[in-house]
Amino acid sequence: MNPDASTIAAGAPIEVDLSPVAEGQDIKVFWRGKPIYISHRTKKQIDEARGVNVASLPDPETDEARVKSGHEQWLVVIGICTHLGCIPIAHEGNYDGFFCPCHGSQYDSSGRIRQGPAPANLPVPPYQFVSDTKIQIG
Amino acid sequence: MSGPSDYQPSNPALQWIERRLPILGLMHSSFVVYPTPRNLNYWWTFGAILSFMLGMQILTGVILAMHYTPHADLAFKSVELIVRDVNYGWLLRNMHACGASMFFFAVYVHMLRGLYYGSYKEPREVLWILGVIIYLLMMATGFMGYVLPWGQMSFWGATVITNLFSAIPYFGESIVTLLWGGYSVGNPTLNRFFSLHYLLPFLIAGVVVLHVWALHVAGQNNPDGVEPKTEKDTVPFTPHATIKDGFGVACFLLLYAWFIFYMPNYLGDADNYIPANPGVTPPHIVPEWYYLPFYAILRSIPNKLAGVIGMFSAIIVLCFLPWLDAARTRSSKYRPLAKQFFWIFVVVCILLGYLGAQPPEGIYVIAGRVLTVCYFAYFLIVLPLLSRIEKPRPVPNSISEAILAKSGKAVASVAIALVAAGALFLGSLQDARASEGSDKPPGNKWSFSGPFGKFDRGALQRGLKVYKEVCASCHGLSYVAFRNLAEAGGPGYSVAQAAAFASEYKVKDGPNDAGDMFERPGRPADYFPSPFPNEQAARAANGGAAPPDLSLITKARSYGRGFPWFIFDFFTQYQEQGPDYVSAVLQGFDDHVPEGVTIPEGSYYNKYFPGHAIKMPKPLSDGQVTYDDGSPTTVAQYSKDVTTFLMWTAEPHMEARKRLGFQVFVFLILFAGLMYFTKKKVWADSH
């Protein structure tokens, strides 16, 4: 009952052009049926994400570990709440990040869980920068 | 099932069969001469009701499966086509969907009856555990069945419930992938759920056979909890129990028919009339009412894994009930403390159900935690403790003695309390979807409301005109065909008029012999063409918000009625939240934005739209559409007409539903009455 060959083939890596995404904006793309949020973060959002005491977080992880160095403005996360799989809404909640409408989990501008029942941070999908304005997810 | 039978058929052909396969003897000893305690009350008829419901669900389900398409792109539409085009498809679907709720309602009564009268105690432990297994199978079946229509709630319910398994350490993620058959809930998931939804009811039927077998070995428990000792304590199953169960089923059918014919969407969720969209999560994900207490337990526990364990333990704990409660007295009738705690437990379950439908915030979370503790405390602390400290009242020596001493205590008050509590519980769902803000749409007087409601033909025709001239430029009506305009219960056009109406449209067809697509005039069998080729085009042309298809809009929109209205709604058959909302939004535009509300660029203020910022500009203004019949050409009249029309598009067979409902009720009331008097006659010398 595991995924069949066509489903696996359809899950191959995809390329996303980032040039149309302005600062403060974000886009949602689908990869393997999952929504991936790509946020072009503002300076304020980056500072907020880096300003917190990492040890105080429920799932401690530094912002540096969640983005690619040299591309700090880009946050790429799988937009599926780690609680029960709903899709959080971007730019909502108290932490300038994501808010899940189902059970009230709140994530910060680095996609890290800050409040609510979710146990873990929004996962970062495997991706790399092909050029300065293009990434490959998968 | 209770040992070798001495049944001998008189017919030689039957004798021949009986010598080779003693099936008639088995039936005879199990369902005819089988001794059943004389003092059983009506709570014992729920066993028969449940068997009836299982048969009903399998029968309607098998027929529905003949018309259903288990594919992510087609499932939603195929369900709509069942309701619209299959002969009596609307009836089959309502029977099956409401049947699931009725099945669970009956199983909860059946379980609570077992709990109250100690039916799980020695020697009926295996009987009870088989019952818990049936209940678990029912929950799995019900959940997968709810996914099949592939609406928003189906999809997101499936996402949330399958994700429960991801809480399992180490294997969680692989189990979830296995359930999905992909990387997320999608077409493979729908396919396997359909397959399992078809399989599980037959497994249930198999376990039911074991359940009945175990019952007939141990014998039925009874309200006094003393085993039958002499022949005077029992009556033969047929005709006594048969006729009593028949009367019970007839009464239950009255409740069932109330939902099927008059309140088919009362227990459902308006969001499930929106096709599944993996990119948008509905604001409140609420499971069907029968899962709500467990959903509340899940959400009360802040840790994910612990929450999932808590939820499953809430059911598994039932398996251990025969050993947790060691009291020797079976029936709570003779256990003054256990009786009180039982009713407290019932209230706790109902309140948990209420909380399961509320948003998980503030006081609801705290109350949920307290009640979760109460739920488990009942099984793990109260029952073991009571069996040690409680002094039960003396139990009668035999069933016949208990019948002689029977006081005329009214069971009615309990029944009424239970019905009221049930109504509160069921209605909590409606309450849960209360929209933010206090701007509730005003109620209207609709021609189609109430048990004898019919569509106003004039309003339907005018509404069609408003749709065609105004709404159709942005909104599709893709489930409605031109031929529907000439069908009974619709706007009342003739077949020729519908054909003429269709021919005014250009419909894309092809490819022709040259391989090209071409346009031709519409035919009655064509569906209303949509204004945009796809959702993305609709979104791009309308500033990012796609105008929804209007075929189902009056069933896909709702608003919270709040306590205590939802209880009255059950009795008054009020189910026009959707039309009230649609008509309110059409009239709710206001150029003057109240203070404290900010409307983003490109949006408009609407008093009744959730969040108040709507992308649709004010669509109607006075005098915009001309009417030939002299009706006032005002926004209020337009809204009323187009809403009536959209109610018809959402449910074209509504008139047939209400008409048949009346006939069924007349029949059922007569039938129940006859059953009652037959039952009285049969039991006349048995009390």
mmCIF file of N, CA, C and O in Angstrom, chain A residues 1-4 7-8 11 28 30 32-35 80 82-87 101-104 117 119, chain B residues 156 159-160 163-164 177-178 181-184 188 192 278-283 285 295 298-299 302 304 360:
data_model
loop_
_atom_site.group_PDB
_atom_site.id
_atom_site.type_symbol
_atom_site.label_atom_id
_atom_site.label_comp_id
_atom_site.label_asym_id
_atom_site.label_seq_id
_atom_site.Cartn_x
_atom_site.Cartn_y
_atom_site.Cartn_z
ATOM 1 N N MET A 1 0.815 -1.221 0.000
ATOM 2 C CA MET A 1 0.000 0.000 0.000
ATOM 3 C C MET A 1 0.849 1.272 0.000
ATOM 4 O O MET A 1 0.331 2.365 0.103
ATOM 5 N N ASN A 2 2.161 1.113 -0.142
ATOM 6 C CA ASN A 2 3.009 2.303 -0.238
ATOM 7 C C ASN A 2 2.786 3.001 -1.583
ATOM 8 O O ASN A 2 2.207 2.409 -2.486
ATOM 9 N N PRO A 3 3.252 4.260 -1.711
ATOM 10 C CA PRO A 3 3.002 5.015 -2.960
ATOM 11 C C PRO A 3 3.454 4.247 -4.192
ATOM 12 O O PRO A 3 4.500 3.606 -4.174
ATOM 13 N N ASP A 4 2.660 4.308 -5.265
ATOM 14 C CA ASP A 4 3.033 3.597 -6.481
ATOM 15 C C ASP A 4 4.054 4.406 -7.287
ATOM 16 O O ASP A 4 4.378 5.543 -6.941
ATOM 17 N N THR A 7 3.174 7.937 -8.533
ATOM 18 C CA THR A 7 3.117 8.929 -7.466
ATOM 19 C C THR A 7 4.521 9.367 -7.076
ATOM 20 O O THR A 7 4.791 10.556 -6.857
ATOM 21 N N ILE A 8 5.451 8.381 -7.031
ATOM 22 C CA ILE A 8 6.831 8.715 -6.668
ATOM 23 C C ILE A 8 7.451 9.584 -7.756
ATOM 24 O O ILE A 8 8.115 10.579 -7.479
ATOM 25 N N GLY A 11 6.653 13.102 -7.680
ATOM 26 C CA GLY A 11 7.251 13.806 -6.552
ATOM 27 C C GLY A 11 8.683 14.240 -6.807
ATOM 28 O O GLY A 11 9.414 14.519 -5.871
ATOM 29 N N LYS A 28 3.070 30.418 -2.235
ATOM 30 C CA LYS A 28 2.820 29.041 -1.826
ATOM 31 C C LYS A 28 2.910 28.184 -3.070
ATOM 32 O O LYS A 28 2.223 28.455 -4.056
ATOM 33 N N PHE A 30 3.167 24.012 -4.561
ATOM 34 C CA PHE A 30 2.889 22.647 -4.137
ATOM 35 C C PHE A 30 3.980 21.713 -4.616
ATOM 36 O O PHE A 30 4.379 21.741 -5.783
ATOM 37 N N ARG A 32 4.888 17.554 -4.045
ATOM 38 C CA ARG A 32 4.397 16.292 -3.485
ATOM 39 C C ARG A 32 3.060 16.477 -2.767
ATOM 40 O O ARG A 32 2.825 15.902 -1.702
ATOM 41 N N GLY A 33 2.225 17.325 -3.334
ATOM 42 C CA GLY A 33 0.911 17.555 -2.754
ATOM 43 C C GLY A 33 0.953 18.369 -1.481
ATOM 44 O O GLY A 33 -0.079 18.586 -0.850
ATOM 45 N N LYS A 34 2.145 18.821 -1.091
ATOM 46 C CA LYS A 34 2.250 19.602 0.141
ATOM 47 C C LYS A 34 2.472 21.064 -0.203
ATOM 48 O O LYS A 34 3.249 21.378 -1.112
ATOM 49 N N PRO A 35 1.852 21.979 0.512
ATOM 50 C CA PRO A 35 2.108 23.392 0.264
ATOM 51 C C PRO A 35 3.460 23.788 0.860
ATOM 52 O O PRO A 35 3.766 23.451 1.996
ATOM 53 N N ILE A 80 2.717 22.855 6.610
ATOM 54 C CA ILE A 80 1.790 21.891 7.199
ATOM 55 C C ILE A 80 2.044 21.884 8.697
ATOM 56 O O ILE A 80 3.146 21.571 9.151
ATOM 57 N N THR A 82 2.622 21.004 12.286
ATOM 58 C CA THR A 82 3.171 19.751 12.811
ATOM 59 C C THR A 82 2.255 19.125 13.851
ATOM 60 O O THR A 82 2.532 18.055 14.352
ATOM 61 N N HIS A 83 1.162 19.805 14.161
ATOM 62 C CA HIS A 83 0.200 19.203 15.088
ATOM 63 C C HIS A 83 -0.610 18.161 14.332
ATOM 64 O O HIS A 83 -0.313 16.982 14.390
ATOM 65 N N LEU A 84 -1.611 18.602 13.558
ATOM 66 C CA LEU A 84 -2.451 17.636 12.859
ATOM 67 C C LEU A 84 -2.627 17.952 11.384
ATOM 68 O O LEU A 84 -3.627 17.586 10.776
ATOM 69 N N GLY A 85 -1.662 18.660 10.820
ATOM 70 C CA GLY A 85 -1.614 18.716 9.373
ATOM 71 C C GLY A 85 -2.441 19.777 8.674
ATOM 72 O O GLY A 85 -2.632 19.705 7.473
ATOM 73 N N CYS A 86 -2.958 20.759 9.405
ATOM 74 C CA CYS A 86 -3.656 21.841 8.721
ATOM 75 C C CYS A 86 -2.629 22.780 8.074
ATOM 76 O O CYS A 86 -1.435 22.654 8.307
ATOM 77 N N ILE A 87 -3.137 23.728 7.270
ATOM 78 C CA ILE A 87 -2.233 24.672 6.619
ATOM 79 C C ILE A 87 -2.270 25.985 7.386
ATOM 80 O O ILE A 87 -3.311 26.643 7.444
ATOM 81 N N PRO A 101 -5.129 27.845 11.940
ATOM 82 C CA PRO A 101 -6.497 28.121 12.388
ATOM 83 C C PRO A 101 -7.172 26.926 13.055
ATOM 84 O O PRO A 101 -8.202 27.087 13.692
ATOM 85 N N CYS A 102 -6.596 25.736 12.905
ATOM 86 C CA CYS A 102 -7.305 24.556 13.417
ATOM 87 C C CYS A 102 -7.247 24.466 14.924
ATOM 88 O O CYS A 102 -8.262 24.377 15.593
ATOM 89 N N HIS A 103 -6.045 24.456 15.474
ATOM 90 C CA HIS A 103 -5.932 24.278 16.911
ATOM 91 C C HIS A 103 -5.077 25.360 17.547
ATOM 92 O O HIS A 103 -4.585 25.207 18.658
ATOM 93 N N GLY A 104 -4.845 26.439 16.812
ATOM 94 C CA GLY A 104 -4.243 27.623 17.404
ATOM 95 C C GLY A 104 -2.740 27.610 17.598
ATOM 96 O O GLY A 104 -2.234 28.357 18.439
ATOM 97 N N PRO A 117 -0.426 23.713 20.496
ATOM 98 C CA PRO A 117 -0.205 22.280 20.710
ATOM 99 C C PRO A 117 0.802 21.616 19.777
ATOM 100 O O PRO A 117 1.157 20.467 19.994
ATOM 101 N N PRO A 119 4.036 20.117 18.236
ATOM 102 C CA PRO A 119 5.242 19.710 18.949
ATOM 103 C C PRO A 119 6.544 20.205 18.317
ATOM 104 O O PRO A 119 7.564 20.256 18.985
ATOM 105 N N TRP B 156 -10.223 17.598 4.972
ATOM 106 C CA TRP B 156 -9.444 18.050 6.131
ATOM 107 C C TRP B 156 -9.650 17.151 7.328
ATOM 108 O O TRP B 156 -8.749 17.005 8.158
ATOM 109 N N THR B 159 -7.220 14.513 6.681
ATOM 110 C CA THR B 159 -5.855 14.969 6.974
ATOM 111 C C THR B 159 -5.578 14.919 8.473
ATOM 112 O O THR B 159 -4.555 14.396 8.921
ATOM 113 N N VAL B 160 -6.512 15.470 9.253
ATOM 114 C CA VAL B 160 -6.294 15.541 10.706
ATOM 115 C C VAL B 160 -6.237 14.136 11.307
ATOM 116 O O VAL B 160 -5.348 13.815 12.100
ATOM 117 N N ASN B 163 -3.195 12.110 10.349
ATOM 118 C CA ASN B 163 -2.016 12.663 11.009
ATOM 119 C C ASN B 163 -1.898 12.242 12.464
ATOM 120 O O ASN B 163 -0.832 12.380 13.058
ATOM 121 N N LEU B 164 -3.002 11.758 13.046
ATOM 122 C CA LEU B 164 -2.926 11.268 14.426
ATOM 123 C C LEU B 164 -1.859 10.189 14.534
ATOM 124 O O LEU B 164 -1.159 10.075 15.528
ATOM 125 N N THR B 177 2.260 7.517 5.598
ATOM 126 C CA THR B 177 2.480 7.371 4.152
ATOM 127 C C THR B 177 1.713 6.159 3.620
ATOM 128 O O THR B 177 1.122 6.198 2.548
ATOM 129 N N LEU B 178 1.715 5.102 4.425
ATOM 130 C CA LEU B 178 1.008 3.883 4.033
ATOM 131 C C LEU B 178 -0.502 4.135 3.944
ATOM 132 O O LEU B 178 -1.174 3.649 3.039
ATOM 133 N N GLY B 181 -0.951 6.462 0.770
ATOM 134 C CA GLY B 181 -0.527 5.963 -0.533
ATOM 135 C C GLY B 181 0.103 7.071 -1.359
ATOM 136 O O GLY B 181 0.064 7.048 -2.584
ATOM 137 N N GLY B 182 0.677 8.052 -0.694
ATOM 138 C CA GLY B 182 1.297 9.175 -1.385
ATOM 139 C C GLY B 182 1.969 10.054 -0.360
ATOM 140 O O GLY B 182 2.211 9.625 0.770
ATOM 141 N N TYR B 183 2.240 11.297 -0.745
ATOM 142 C CA TYR B 183 2.918 12.196 0.178
ATOM 143 C C TYR B 183 1.939 13.086 0.929
ATOM 144 O O TYR B 183 2.318 13.873 1.772
ATOM 145 N N SER B 184 0.674 13.004 0.570
ATOM 146 C CA SER B 184 -0.350 13.767 1.274
ATOM 147 C C SER B 184 -1.690 13.087 0.975
ATOM 148 O O SER B 184 -1.745 12.165 0.162
ATOM 149 N N PRO B 188 -5.010 8.425 -4.200
ATOM 150 C CA PRO B 188 -4.832 7.059 -3.671
ATOM 151 C C PRO B 188 -5.515 6.880 -2.317
ATOM 152 O O PRO B 188 -6.062 5.813 -2.036
ATOM 153 N N ARG B 192 -8.377 3.973 -1.463
ATOM 154 C CA ARG B 192 -8.291 2.912 -0.457
ATOM 155 C C ARG B 192 -9.356 3.086 0.611
ATOM 156 O O ARG B 192 -9.861 2.103 1.142
ATOM 157 N N PRO B 278 -6.941 21.278 -1.365
ATOM 158 C CA PRO B 278 -5.778 21.022 -0.511
ATOM 159 C C PRO B 278 -5.052 22.296 -0.097
ATOM 160 O O PRO B 278 -4.211 22.250 0.784
ATOM 161 N N GLY B 279 -5.371 23.426 -0.721
ATOM 162 C CA GLY B 279 -4.650 24.657 -0.412
ATOM 163 C C GLY B 279 -5.316 25.525 0.630
ATOM 164 O O GLY B 279 -4.752 26.532 1.049
ATOM 165 N N VAL B 280 -6.532 25.204 1.038
ATOM 166 C CA VAL B 280 -7.255 26.054 1.989
ATOM 167 C C VAL B 280 -7.803 25.200 3.128
ATOM 168 O O VAL B 280 -8.541 24.262 2.891
ATOM 169 N N THR B 281 -7.438 25.537 4.342
ATOM 170 C CA THR B 281 -7.987 24.840 5.492
ATOM 171 C C THR B 281 -9.215 25.591 5.985
ATOM 172 O O THR B 281 -9.156 26.793 6.148
ATOM 173 N N PRO B 282 -10.336 24.894 6.217
ATOM 174 C CA PRO B 282 -11.499 25.601 6.762
ATOM 175 C C PRO B 282 -11.178 26.147 8.155
ATOM 176 O O PRO B 282 -10.354 25.572 8.873
ATOM 177 N N PRO B 283 -11.824 27.254 8.529
ATOM 178 C CA PRO B 283 -11.497 27.872 9.820
ATOM 179 C C PRO B 283 -11.703 26.943 11.018
ATOM 180 O O PRO B 283 -10.903 26.954 11.935
ATOM 181 N N ILE B 285 -12.151 22.966 11.909
ATOM 182 C CA ILE B 285 -12.309 21.577 11.477
ATOM 183 C C ILE B 285 -13.005 20.842 12.602
ATOM 184 O O ILE B 285 -12.492 20.747 13.710
ATOM 185 N N TYR B 295 -12.689 13.762 20.302
ATOM 186 C CA TYR B 295 -11.933 14.874 19.732
ATOM 187 C C TYR B 295 -11.603 15.889 20.823
ATOM 188 O O TYR B 295 -10.508 16.446 20.875
ATOM 189 N N LEU B 298 -8.745 14.568 22.809
ATOM 190 C CA LEU B 298 -7.505 14.746 22.033
ATOM 191 C C LEU B 298 -6.954 16.155 22.202
ATOM 192 O O LEU B 298 -5.763 16.365 22.413
ATOM 193 N N ARG B 299 -7.853 17.145 22.103
ATOM 194 C CA ARG B 299 -7.383 18.521 22.117
ATOM 195 C C ARG B 299 -7.075 19.037 23.510
ATOM 196 O O ARG B 299 -6.379 20.033 23.670
ATOM 197 N N PRO B 302 -2.171 18.805 26.042
ATOM 198 C CA PRO B 302 -1.309 19.704 25.256
ATOM 199 C C PRO B 302 -0.222 18.985 24.465
ATOM 200 O O PRO B 302 0.272 19.512 23.488
ATOM 201 N N LYS B 304 1.188 16.228 21.864
ATOM 202 C CA LYS B 304 0.567 15.556 20.718
ATOM 203 C C LYS B 304 0.431 14.052 20.935
ATOM 204 O O LYS B 304 -0.659 13.486 20.811
ATOM 205 N N PRO B 360 -10.656 25.723 20.140
ATOM 206 C CA PRO B 360 -9.808 25.341 21.270
ATOM 207 C C PRO B 360 -9.122 26.541 21.895
ATOM 208 O O PRO B 360 -7.933 26.766 21.704
#
